[in-house]
Amino acid sequence: MGNMIKVQKGTKDILPQEMALWHKMEENALRVFSNAGYGEIRTPIFEATELFARGVGDTTDIVNKEMYTFEKSERSLTLRPENTAGVVRSFIENGMHRLSAPVKLWYKGPMFRYERPQAGRQRQFHQVGVEMFGIKDATADAEVIELAVSYLKSLGLDDLEVEINSLGCPECRENFKTKLKEVLKPYYNELCEDCQTRYEKNPLRLLDCKVPSCKEIFERPEVKAVIQGDFICEECAKHFNELKSYLDILGIKYSVNKLLVRGLDYYNRTVFEIKSNNLGSQNAVCGGGRYDTLVGNLGGQPTCAIGFAMGMERLYSLMNEVNEDKLDAFVVCTDKKESLKLVKYLRDNDIKTDFDFTGKKFTKQMEKAAKVAKFAVILGEDEVANNTVSVKNLETSEQVAVSRNELLNILR
Ligand code: HAM
């Protein structure tokens, strides 16, 4: 016998008994996002490596450490670690800037990051997300955050925390970076290795560090004063205040987290995350923000944009309802030929049906029916003789003899 081949570390099979909730996540995405005018887009799973290096940013962990990159015909290709870059590529390539703004797109599908697997963190995981192009006004930011909250509500998840922040524009951010570097300079040698690199390459990302000794430095009064200070310019502050007032109007509770900088380089102004207290350390179900320069940076007509993505495995683990996916009917009949005919009749009429393939005794078949179905459809000798069937509601144990036409009505 050969060796057993196992599923790869950080990847998972999604099994039939889990599908009811997966379908719910997908169907609700289609419904909630189409109701808001978003069209679904499906981009390829692999893209040119350069798209992510330039799109997500070459100082990010995602690009530096986590990409599944391979070569084919001397081309460097990468399994998508996220879908914003791919959607932007498609937006540009298909000339979507010519459509009237806003252009609204949503997607779902697998993403790949070579991370250390742990609870809530996989190497292949799934995201559902939206991207909206062409609106600079803070109403767009409010709509996108509202949409995330509505989608989560549709899945029964309303006990979540919305955190927002503004990263300002490239100009005000430069200012902030300089101030941050100045105040951190005396602590440079105490920063962790990653933070020392960030200090040189991308100081904003320092704030995202989870190492306790770094976090402690950010709590020092003079450092904290810089972090908590209002570094963003007047225009950016106005945009952020408008967003807050729109969220208030929509009744969305949020808190401002000045340490929220996100792990991808393309953001400016609004960034946000939605977190759950029931997820342990990987507590973000949703991350997103505004990226007004990405379309231009990737070679398109400069177009502002904002979006979010949610981790579907994390949503799944929060949806604690019973993952029940019972059959509508189980045909109980000791005559296999009659069973085959009746099962086909029910399936043709869109009733989810199965039966016993092996002609077991009546009582065994009834036991099986009680386990897997809502109704037992019983076809015994009497029923065949009278041209009726008996239907037993397996929850209430009520049983009635009916004609085939009535049968459909009951099962529906
Ligand atoms: P992100 O924060 O990297 O943003 O990912 C969004 C969400 O995907 C996270 O909040 C988390 O729920 C889930 N996620 C990320 N990595 C993993 C993993 N290894 N295992 C399981 N779940 C994970 C983005 O990807 C941006 N593209 C979001 C965006 C869209 N920004 C603007 N538009």
Short mmCIF file of C-alpha atoms and ligand atoms in Angstrom, two decimals:
data_model
loop_
_atom_site.label_atom_id
_atom_site.label_comp_id
_atom_site.label_asym_id
_atom_site.label_seq_id
_atom_site.Cartn_x
_atom_site.Cartn_y
_atom_site.Cartn_z
CA MET A 1 0.00 0.00 0.00
CA GLY A 2 1.32 3.46 -0.84
CA ASN A 3 1.94 6.23 1.68
CA MET A 4 -1.06 8.37 2.54
CA ILE A 5 -0.79 11.85 1.05
CA LYS A 6 -2.09 14.53 3.34
CA VAL A 7 -3.58 17.96 2.82
CA GLN A 8 -0.87 20.69 2.80
CA LYS A 9 -0.08 22.60 5.98
CA GLY A 10 -2.22 25.71 6.24
CA THR A 11 -4.82 24.40 3.78
CA LYS A 12 -8.15 22.68 4.43
CA ASP A 13 -10.83 20.69 2.68
CA ILE A 14 -14.27 22.23 2.93
CA LEU A 15 -16.56 19.25 3.39
CA PRO A 16 -20.21 18.77 2.37
CA GLN A 17 -21.47 19.11 5.95
CA GLU A 18 -19.88 22.57 6.12
CA MET A 19 -21.37 23.77 2.84
CA ALA A 20 -24.68 25.11 4.13
CA LEU A 21 -22.85 27.99 5.84
CA TRP A 22 -20.46 28.52 2.91
CA HIS A 23 -23.44 28.76 0.56
CA LYS A 24 -25.06 31.21 2.93
CA MET A 25 -21.94 33.42 2.92
CA GLU A 26 -21.87 33.32 -0.88
CA GLU A 27 -25.59 33.81 -1.44
CA ASN A 28 -25.78 36.69 1.03
CA ALA A 29 -22.79 38.34 -0.64
CA LEU A 30 -24.54 38.14 -4.00
CA ARG A 31 -27.77 39.53 -2.53
CA VAL A 32 -26.39 42.28 -0.28
CA PHE A 33 -23.78 43.53 -2.75
CA SER A 34 -26.05 43.40 -5.82
CA ASN A 35 -28.71 45.31 -3.89
CA ALA A 36 -26.14 48.09 -3.57
CA GLY A 37 -25.32 48.01 -7.29
CA TYR A 38 -22.12 45.95 -7.18
CA GLY A 39 -21.40 43.53 -10.05
CA GLU A 40 -19.42 40.35 -9.49
CA ILE A 41 -15.94 40.06 -11.00
CA ARG A 42 -13.74 36.96 -11.18
CA THR A 43 -10.07 37.55 -11.88
CA PRO A 44 -7.41 34.83 -12.39
CA ILE A 45 -5.86 33.08 -9.39
CA PHE A 46 -2.35 33.85 -10.67
CA GLU A 47 -0.99 37.12 -12.00
CA ALA A 48 2.37 38.61 -12.93
CA THR A 49 4.49 38.84 -9.77
CA GLU A 50 5.17 42.48 -10.59
CA LEU A 51 1.49 43.32 -10.13
CA PHE A 52 1.72 42.51 -6.41
CA ALA A 53 5.23 43.93 -5.95
CA ARG A 54 4.02 47.27 -7.32
CA GLY A 55 0.40 46.97 -6.16
CA VAL A 56 0.58 45.65 -2.61
CA GLY A 57 4.01 47.21 -2.06
CA ASP A 58 7.53 45.82 -1.82
CA THR A 59 8.03 46.81 1.82
CA THR A 60 5.09 44.67 3.01
CA ASP A 61 5.33 41.24 4.66
CA ILE A 62 2.94 39.94 2.04
CA VAL A 63 5.31 40.72 -0.82
CA ASN A 64 8.57 40.08 1.03
CA LYS A 65 7.80 36.85 2.81
CA GLU A 66 4.44 35.43 1.90
CA MET A 67 4.04 35.09 -1.83
CA TYR A 68 3.72 31.80 -3.69
CA THR A 69 5.86 32.69 -6.66
CA PHE A 70 6.88 30.37 -9.47
CA GLU A 71 8.30 30.58 -12.93
CA LYS A 72 6.81 29.37 -16.22
CA SER A 73 8.31 30.16 -19.62
CA GLU A 74 10.67 32.64 -17.99
CA ARG A 75 7.75 34.60 -16.53
CA SER A 76 7.51 35.17 -12.81
CA LEU A 77 3.98 34.41 -11.67
CA THR A 78 2.37 34.59 -8.23
CA LEU A 79 -0.74 33.06 -6.68
CA ARG A 80 -2.79 36.07 -5.60
CA PRO A 81 -2.27 36.94 -1.92
CA GLU A 82 -5.26 39.33 -2.14
CA ASN A 83 -7.59 40.53 -4.87
CA THR A 84 -7.45 44.33 -4.89
CA ALA A 85 -4.40 44.43 -7.18
CA GLY A 86 -6.02 41.96 -9.61
CA VAL A 87 -9.29 43.87 -9.69
CA VAL A 88 -7.40 47.13 -10.34
CA ARG A 89 -5.46 45.46 -13.17
CA SER A 90 -8.75 44.33 -14.70
CA PHE A 91 -10.33 47.77 -14.18
CA ILE A 92 -7.48 49.34 -16.16
CA GLU A 93 -7.20 46.63 -18.82
CA ASN A 94 -10.94 46.68 -19.54
CA GLY A 95 -11.14 50.46 -19.73
CA MET A 96 -13.60 50.66 -16.86
CA HIS A 97 -12.63 54.28 -16.17
CA ARG A 98 -14.82 55.10 -19.21
CA LEU A 99 -17.90 53.80 -17.40
CA SER A 100 -19.86 56.32 -15.39
CA ALA A 101 -18.63 56.55 -11.80
CA PRO A 102 -18.91 54.86 -9.43
CA VAL A 103 -17.81 51.50 -10.81
CA LYS A 104 -18.75 48.93 -8.17
CA LEU A 105 -17.33 45.41 -8.12
CA TRP A 106 -17.43 42.48 -5.69
CA TYR A 107 -15.61 39.16 -5.59
CA LYS A 108 -15.09 35.98 -3.67
CA GLY A 109 -12.45 33.29 -3.93
CA PRO A 110 -9.25 31.71 -2.66
CA MET A 111 -6.14 33.73 -1.75
CA PHE A 112 -2.66 32.43 -0.91
CA ARG A 113 -0.15 33.63 1.65
CA TYR A 114 2.83 31.69 2.93
CA GLU A 115 2.26 32.53 6.59
CA ARG A 116 2.84 30.54 9.76
CA PRO A 117 -0.46 28.69 10.11
CA GLN A 118 -2.41 29.14 13.36
CA ALA A 119 -6.02 29.43 14.41
CA GLY A 120 -7.65 31.84 11.95
CA ARG A 121 -4.61 31.99 9.71
CA GLN A 122 -4.21 29.71 6.72
CA ARG A 123 -2.00 29.55 3.65
CA GLN A 124 -4.97 29.11 1.35
CA PHE A 125 -7.98 31.03 2.62
CA HIS A 126 -11.02 32.67 1.07
CA GLN A 127 -12.03 36.29 0.86
CA VAL A 128 -15.21 38.03 -0.08
CA GLY A 129 -14.76 41.71 -0.87
CA VAL A 130 -15.84 44.83 -2.73
CA GLU A 131 -14.04 47.62 -4.58
CA MET A 132 -15.65 50.93 -5.56
CA PHE A 133 -13.96 53.24 -8.07
CA GLY A 134 -14.36 56.90 -8.92
CA ILE A 135 -15.82 58.65 -5.85
CA LYS A 136 -13.62 60.83 -3.69
CA ASP A 137 -16.39 62.03 -1.41
CA ALA A 138 -16.61 60.53 2.09
CA THR A 139 -20.11 59.23 1.26
CA ALA A 140 -18.29 56.45 -0.64
CA ASP A 141 -16.26 55.55 2.45
CA ALA A 142 -19.47 55.50 4.49
CA GLU A 143 -21.27 53.31 1.95
CA VAL A 144 -18.45 50.78 1.84
CA ILE A 145 -18.21 50.52 5.64
CA GLU A 146 -22.01 50.32 5.88
CA LEU A 147 -22.02 47.54 3.28
CA ALA A 148 -19.50 45.52 5.30
CA VAL A 149 -21.61 45.92 8.44
CA SER A 150 -24.84 45.01 6.59
CA TYR A 151 -23.27 41.91 5.10
CA LEU A 152 -22.02 40.79 8.52
CA LYS A 153 -25.51 41.42 9.96
CA SER A 154 -27.06 39.29 7.22
CA LEU A 155 -24.92 36.41 8.55
CA GLY A 156 -26.15 37.04 12.08
CA LEU A 157 -22.88 38.73 13.11
CA ASP A 158 -23.69 42.02 14.78
CA ASP A 159 -21.51 41.88 17.86
CA LEU A 160 -18.41 43.29 16.15
CA GLU A 161 -16.20 46.33 16.59
CA VAL A 162 -15.58 48.78 13.75
CA GLU A 163 -12.26 50.64 13.97
CA ILE A 164 -11.39 53.51 11.67
CA ASN A 165 -8.42 55.76 11.11
CA SER A 166 -7.16 58.25 8.53
CA LEU A 167 -3.66 57.87 7.11
CA GLY A 168 -3.89 61.24 5.44
CA CYS A 169 -2.57 61.98 1.97
CA PRO A 170 1.01 61.39 0.73
CA GLU A 171 1.93 64.96 1.73
CA CYS A 172 0.69 64.95 5.30
CA ARG A 173 1.96 61.43 5.76
CA GLU A 174 5.53 62.49 4.89
CA ASN A 175 5.29 65.01 7.67
CA PHE A 176 4.10 62.41 10.12
CA LYS A 177 6.79 59.92 9.09
CA THR A 178 9.49 62.52 9.71
CA LYS A 179 8.09 63.39 13.14
CA LEU A 180 7.72 59.72 14.05
CA LYS A 181 11.31 58.95 13.04
CA GLU A 182 12.56 61.93 15.02
CA VAL A 183 10.81 60.92 18.22
CA LEU A 184 11.81 57.25 17.83
CA LYS A 185 15.44 57.93 17.03
CA PRO A 186 16.64 57.64 20.66
CA TYR A 187 14.90 54.23 20.87
CA TYR A 188 16.20 52.88 17.56
CA ASN A 189 18.45 50.24 19.15
CA GLU A 190 15.60 49.00 21.35
CA LEU A 191 13.26 48.41 18.42
CA CYS A 192 12.85 44.85 17.14
CA GLU A 193 14.71 43.86 14.00
CA ASP A 194 11.60 44.18 11.81
CA CYS A 195 10.90 47.64 13.22
CA GLN A 196 14.45 48.76 12.51
CA THR A 197 13.87 47.84 8.86
CA ARG A 198 10.47 49.55 8.92
CA TYR A 199 12.11 52.63 10.44
CA GLU A 200 14.23 52.95 7.32
CA LYS A 201 11.78 51.78 4.69
CA ASN A 202 8.24 52.47 5.86
CA PRO A 203 7.99 54.09 9.32
CA LEU A 204 4.18 54.05 9.33
CA ARG A 205 4.21 50.26 9.51
CA LEU A 206 6.03 50.53 12.87
CA LEU A 207 2.67 51.23 14.51
CA ASP A 208 1.40 47.80 13.48
CA CYS A 209 4.13 45.96 15.43
CA LYS A 210 2.86 43.35 17.91
CA VAL A 211 6.18 42.88 19.77
CA PRO A 212 5.58 43.91 23.44
CA SER A 213 8.86 45.84 23.81
CA CYS A 214 8.02 47.93 20.71
CA LYS A 215 4.46 48.49 21.89
CA GLU A 216 5.87 49.74 25.15
CA ILE A 217 8.00 52.31 23.33
CA PHE A 218 4.89 53.60 21.53
CA GLU A 219 3.38 54.20 24.98
CA ARG A 220 6.19 56.56 26.08
CA PRO A 221 4.60 60.01 26.56
CA GLU A 222 6.57 61.86 23.90
CA VAL A 223 6.08 59.03 21.34
CA LYS A 224 2.41 58.67 22.17
CA ALA A 225 1.94 62.39 21.73
CA VAL A 226 3.18 62.13 18.13
CA ILE A 227 1.08 59.04 17.40
CA GLN A 228 -2.10 60.43 18.93
CA GLY A 229 -1.49 63.91 17.52
CA ASP A 230 -3.52 65.26 14.63
CA PHE A 231 -0.98 65.00 11.87
CA ILE A 232 -3.37 64.96 8.92
CA CYS A 233 -3.87 68.13 6.88
CA GLU A 234 -7.01 70.24 6.84
CA GLU A 235 -8.45 68.60 3.70
CA CYS A 236 -7.87 65.09 5.03
CA ALA A 237 -9.29 66.01 8.43
CA LYS A 238 -12.41 67.40 6.77
CA HIS A 239 -12.86 64.17 4.81
CA PHE A 240 -12.42 62.09 7.98
CA ASN A 241 -14.88 64.23 9.95
CA GLU A 242 -17.44 63.92 7.17
CA LEU A 243 -17.03 60.15 7.21
CA LYS A 244 -17.61 60.09 10.97
CA SER A 245 -20.76 62.18 10.65
CA TYR A 246 -22.11 59.85 7.92
CA LEU A 247 -21.41 56.79 10.07
CA ASP A 248 -23.31 58.49 12.89
CA ILE A 249 -26.25 59.14 10.57
CA LEU A 250 -26.21 55.46 9.56
CA GLY A 251 -26.15 54.39 13.21
CA ILE A 252 -22.83 52.57 12.83
CA LYS A 253 -20.81 52.43 16.05
CA TYR A 254 -17.07 52.82 15.59
CA SER A 255 -13.93 53.82 17.42
CA VAL A 256 -10.92 55.70 16.09
CA ASN A 257 -7.70 53.67 16.44
CA LYS A 258 -4.64 55.74 15.65
CA LEU A 259 -2.46 52.63 15.56
CA LEU A 260 -4.49 51.18 12.70
CA VAL A 261 -2.21 51.44 9.64
CA ARG A 262 -2.96 48.14 7.77
CA GLY A 263 -0.42 45.77 6.29
CA LEU A 264 -0.65 46.82 2.65
CA ASP A 265 1.02 49.86 1.13
CA TYR A 266 -1.67 51.23 -1.13
CA TYR A 267 -3.84 53.02 1.40
CA ASN A 268 -4.41 56.73 1.96
CA ARG A 269 -6.99 58.55 4.07
CA THR A 270 -9.65 56.14 5.39
CA VAL A 271 -8.59 52.73 6.67
CA PHE A 272 -10.82 50.44 8.72
CA GLU A 273 -11.04 47.01 10.29
CA ILE A 274 -13.89 45.06 11.81
CA LYS A 275 -12.86 42.87 14.73
CA SER A 276 -14.42 40.18 16.87
CA ASN A 277 -13.62 39.44 20.50
CA ASN A 278 -14.26 35.74 19.86
CA LEU A 279 -11.43 35.03 17.45
CA GLY A 280 -8.26 35.07 19.57
CA SER A 281 -5.21 36.84 18.20
CA GLN A 282 -6.29 36.75 14.54
CA ASN A 283 -9.32 38.87 15.38
CA ALA A 284 -9.93 40.87 12.17
CA VAL A 285 -12.80 39.61 10.04
CA CYS A 286 -12.65 42.56 7.67
CA GLY A 287 -9.98 45.00 6.51
CA GLY A 288 -10.18 47.78 4.00
CA GLY A 289 -9.62 51.37 3.07
CA ARG A 290 -9.14 54.00 0.43
CA TYR A 291 -6.44 53.69 -2.25
CA ASP A 292 -6.62 56.78 -4.44
CA THR A 293 -3.22 56.36 -6.13
CA LEU A 294 -3.16 52.64 -6.94
CA VAL A 295 -4.95 52.80 -10.30
CA GLY A 296 -2.55 55.52 -11.47
CA ASN A 297 0.49 53.70 -10.07
CA LEU A 298 -0.44 50.57 -11.99
CA GLY A 299 -0.60 52.52 -15.24
CA GLY A 300 -4.28 53.50 -15.39
CA GLN A 301 -6.05 56.84 -15.66
CA PRO A 302 -5.74 58.15 -12.05
CA THR A 303 -8.96 57.05 -10.34
CA CYS A 304 -9.71 57.10 -6.62
CA ALA A 305 -11.06 53.93 -5.00
CA ILE A 306 -12.03 52.26 -1.76
CA GLY A 307 -12.85 48.69 -0.74
CA PHE A 308 -12.61 45.90 1.80
CA ALA A 309 -12.11 42.15 2.05
CA MET A 310 -13.27 39.66 4.67
CA GLY A 311 -11.77 36.31 5.60
CA MET A 312 -14.49 33.72 5.00
CA GLU A 313 -12.92 31.07 7.28
CA ARG A 314 -13.05 33.63 10.10
CA LEU A 315 -16.69 34.45 9.32
CA TYR A 316 -17.46 30.74 9.25
CA SER A 317 -16.00 30.18 12.70
CA LEU A 318 -18.21 32.97 14.07
CA MET A 319 -21.41 31.66 12.51
CA ASN A 320 -22.31 29.25 15.25
CA GLU A 321 -25.75 28.26 14.06
CA VAL A 322 -26.41 24.60 13.41
CA ASN A 323 -24.85 23.61 10.14
CA GLU A 324 -27.85 21.55 9.23
CA ASP A 325 -28.43 20.47 5.70
CA LYS A 326 -31.12 17.77 5.83
CA LEU A 327 -32.88 16.15 2.91
CA ASP A 328 -36.49 17.17 2.31
CA ALA A 329 -37.55 13.58 1.89
CA PHE A 330 -36.30 10.02 2.35
CA VAL A 331 -38.27 7.41 0.44
CA VAL A 332 -39.05 4.34 2.52
CA CYS A 333 -40.06 1.40 0.36
CA THR A 334 -38.98 -2.23 0.19
CA ASP A 335 -39.56 -2.44 -3.56
CA LYS A 336 -36.41 -0.93 -5.14
CA LYS A 337 -38.08 -0.39 -8.51
CA GLU A 338 -40.89 1.65 -6.94
CA SER A 339 -38.30 3.59 -4.91
CA LEU A 340 -36.28 4.52 -8.01
CA LYS A 341 -39.42 5.83 -9.75
CA LEU A 342 -40.68 7.83 -6.78
CA VAL A 343 -37.24 9.31 -6.03
CA LYS A 344 -36.91 10.46 -9.63
CA TYR A 345 -40.41 12.00 -9.52
CA LEU A 346 -39.58 13.96 -6.37
CA ARG A 347 -36.17 15.13 -7.60
CA ASP A 348 -37.72 16.23 -10.90
CA ASN A 349 -40.01 18.39 -8.81
CA ASP A 350 -37.08 19.98 -6.94
CA ILE A 351 -37.52 18.03 -3.74
CA LYS A 352 -34.18 17.07 -2.20
CA THR A 353 -34.62 13.31 -1.92
CA ASP A 354 -32.71 10.10 -1.28
CA PHE A 355 -33.55 6.45 -0.56
CA ASP A 356 -32.15 3.12 0.56
CA PHE A 357 -30.22 1.51 -2.28
CA THR A 358 -29.97 -1.93 -0.79
CA GLY A 359 -33.57 -2.92 0.00
CA LYS A 360 -33.13 -3.06 3.81
CA LYS A 361 -36.03 -3.88 6.13
CA PHE A 362 -38.74 -1.27 6.60
CA THR A 363 -37.74 -0.39 10.19
CA LYS A 364 -34.06 0.09 9.22
CA GLN A 365 -35.12 2.43 6.44
CA MET A 366 -37.30 4.43 8.86
CA GLU A 367 -34.36 4.80 11.24
CA LYS A 368 -32.18 6.11 8.45
CA ALA A 369 -34.91 8.53 7.32
CA ALA A 370 -35.17 9.97 10.85
CA LYS A 371 -31.44 10.73 10.78
CA VAL A 372 -31.10 12.38 7.40
CA ALA A 373 -34.45 13.87 6.34
CA LYS A 374 -37.31 16.13 7.37
CA PHE A 375 -40.00 13.80 5.96
CA ALA A 376 -40.25 10.07 5.35
CA VAL A 377 -42.22 9.28 2.19
CA ILE A 378 -43.57 5.79 2.73
CA LEU A 379 -44.61 3.50 -0.05
CA GLY A 380 -45.87 0.20 1.38
CA GLU A 381 -48.15 -2.44 -0.18
CA ASP A 382 -51.34 -0.60 0.88
CA GLU A 383 -50.14 2.63 -0.62
CA VAL A 384 -49.21 0.97 -3.91
CA ALA A 385 -52.62 -0.72 -4.05
CA ASN A 386 -54.48 2.59 -3.34
CA ASN A 387 -52.15 4.67 -5.49
CA THR A 388 -51.31 6.90 -2.50
CA VAL A 389 -48.22 7.58 -0.40
CA SER A 390 -47.85 8.22 3.31
CA VAL A 391 -45.83 11.18 4.52
CA LYS A 392 -44.44 11.23 8.00
CA ASN A 393 -43.18 14.48 9.48
CA LEU A 394 -40.08 13.24 11.27
CA GLU A 395 -40.08 16.09 13.74
CA THR A 396 -43.71 15.87 14.91
CA SER A 397 -44.30 12.17 13.96
CA GLU A 398 -47.57 13.18 12.27
CA GLN A 399 -48.42 10.86 9.40
CA VAL A 400 -50.99 11.22 6.58
CA ALA A 401 -51.87 9.25 3.46
CA VAL A 402 -52.12 11.48 0.39
CA SER A 403 -52.17 11.45 -3.40
CA ARG A 404 -48.94 12.14 -5.29
CA ASN A 405 -50.01 15.68 -6.12
CA GLU A 406 -50.77 16.51 -2.52
CA LEU A 407 -47.45 14.95 -1.60
CA LEU A 408 -45.56 17.70 -3.44
CA ASN A 409 -47.54 20.40 -1.65
CA ILE A 410 -46.75 18.94 1.74
CA LEU A 411 -43.04 18.58 1.01
CA ARG A 412 -42.78 22.11 -0.32
P1 HAM B 1 -6.17 42.09 4.47
O1 HAM B 1 -6.34 42.82 5.73
O2 HAM B 1 -4.81 41.60 4.12
O3 HAM B 1 -6.71 43.07 3.32
O4 HAM B 1 -7.16 40.85 4.43
C1 HAM B 1 -8.54 41.03 4.66
C2 HAM B 1 -9.07 39.91 5.55
O5 HAM B 1 -8.73 38.63 5.01
C3 HAM B 1 -8.48 39.88 6.95
O6 HAM B 1 -9.15 40.79 7.80
C4 HAM B 1 -8.75 38.45 7.37
O7 HAM B 1 -10.10 38.28 7.81
C5 HAM B 1 -8.58 37.69 6.07
N1 HAM B 1 -7.24 37.07 6.00
C6 HAM B 1 -6.07 37.64 5.64
N2 HAM B 1 -5.05 36.78 5.69
C7 HAM B 1 -5.57 35.61 6.12
C8 HAM B 1 -5.03 34.29 6.36
N3 HAM B 1 -3.75 34.01 6.18
N4 HAM B 1 -5.89 33.32 6.78
C9 HAM B 1 -7.20 33.59 6.95
N5 HAM B 1 -7.76 34.79 6.73
C10 HAM B 1 -6.96 35.79 6.31
C11 HAM B 1 -6.73 42.75 2.00
O8 HAM B 1 -6.52 41.67 1.56
C12 HAM B 1 -7.13 43.94 1.14
N6 HAM B 1 -7.10 43.51 -0.27
C13 HAM B 1 -8.51 44.45 1.52
C14 HAM B 1 -8.95 45.60 0.68
C15 HAM B 1 -9.81 45.57 -0.37
N7 HAM B 1 -8.56 46.87 0.80
C16 HAM B 1 -9.15 47.62 -0.14
N8 HAM B 1 -9.90 46.82 -0.86
#
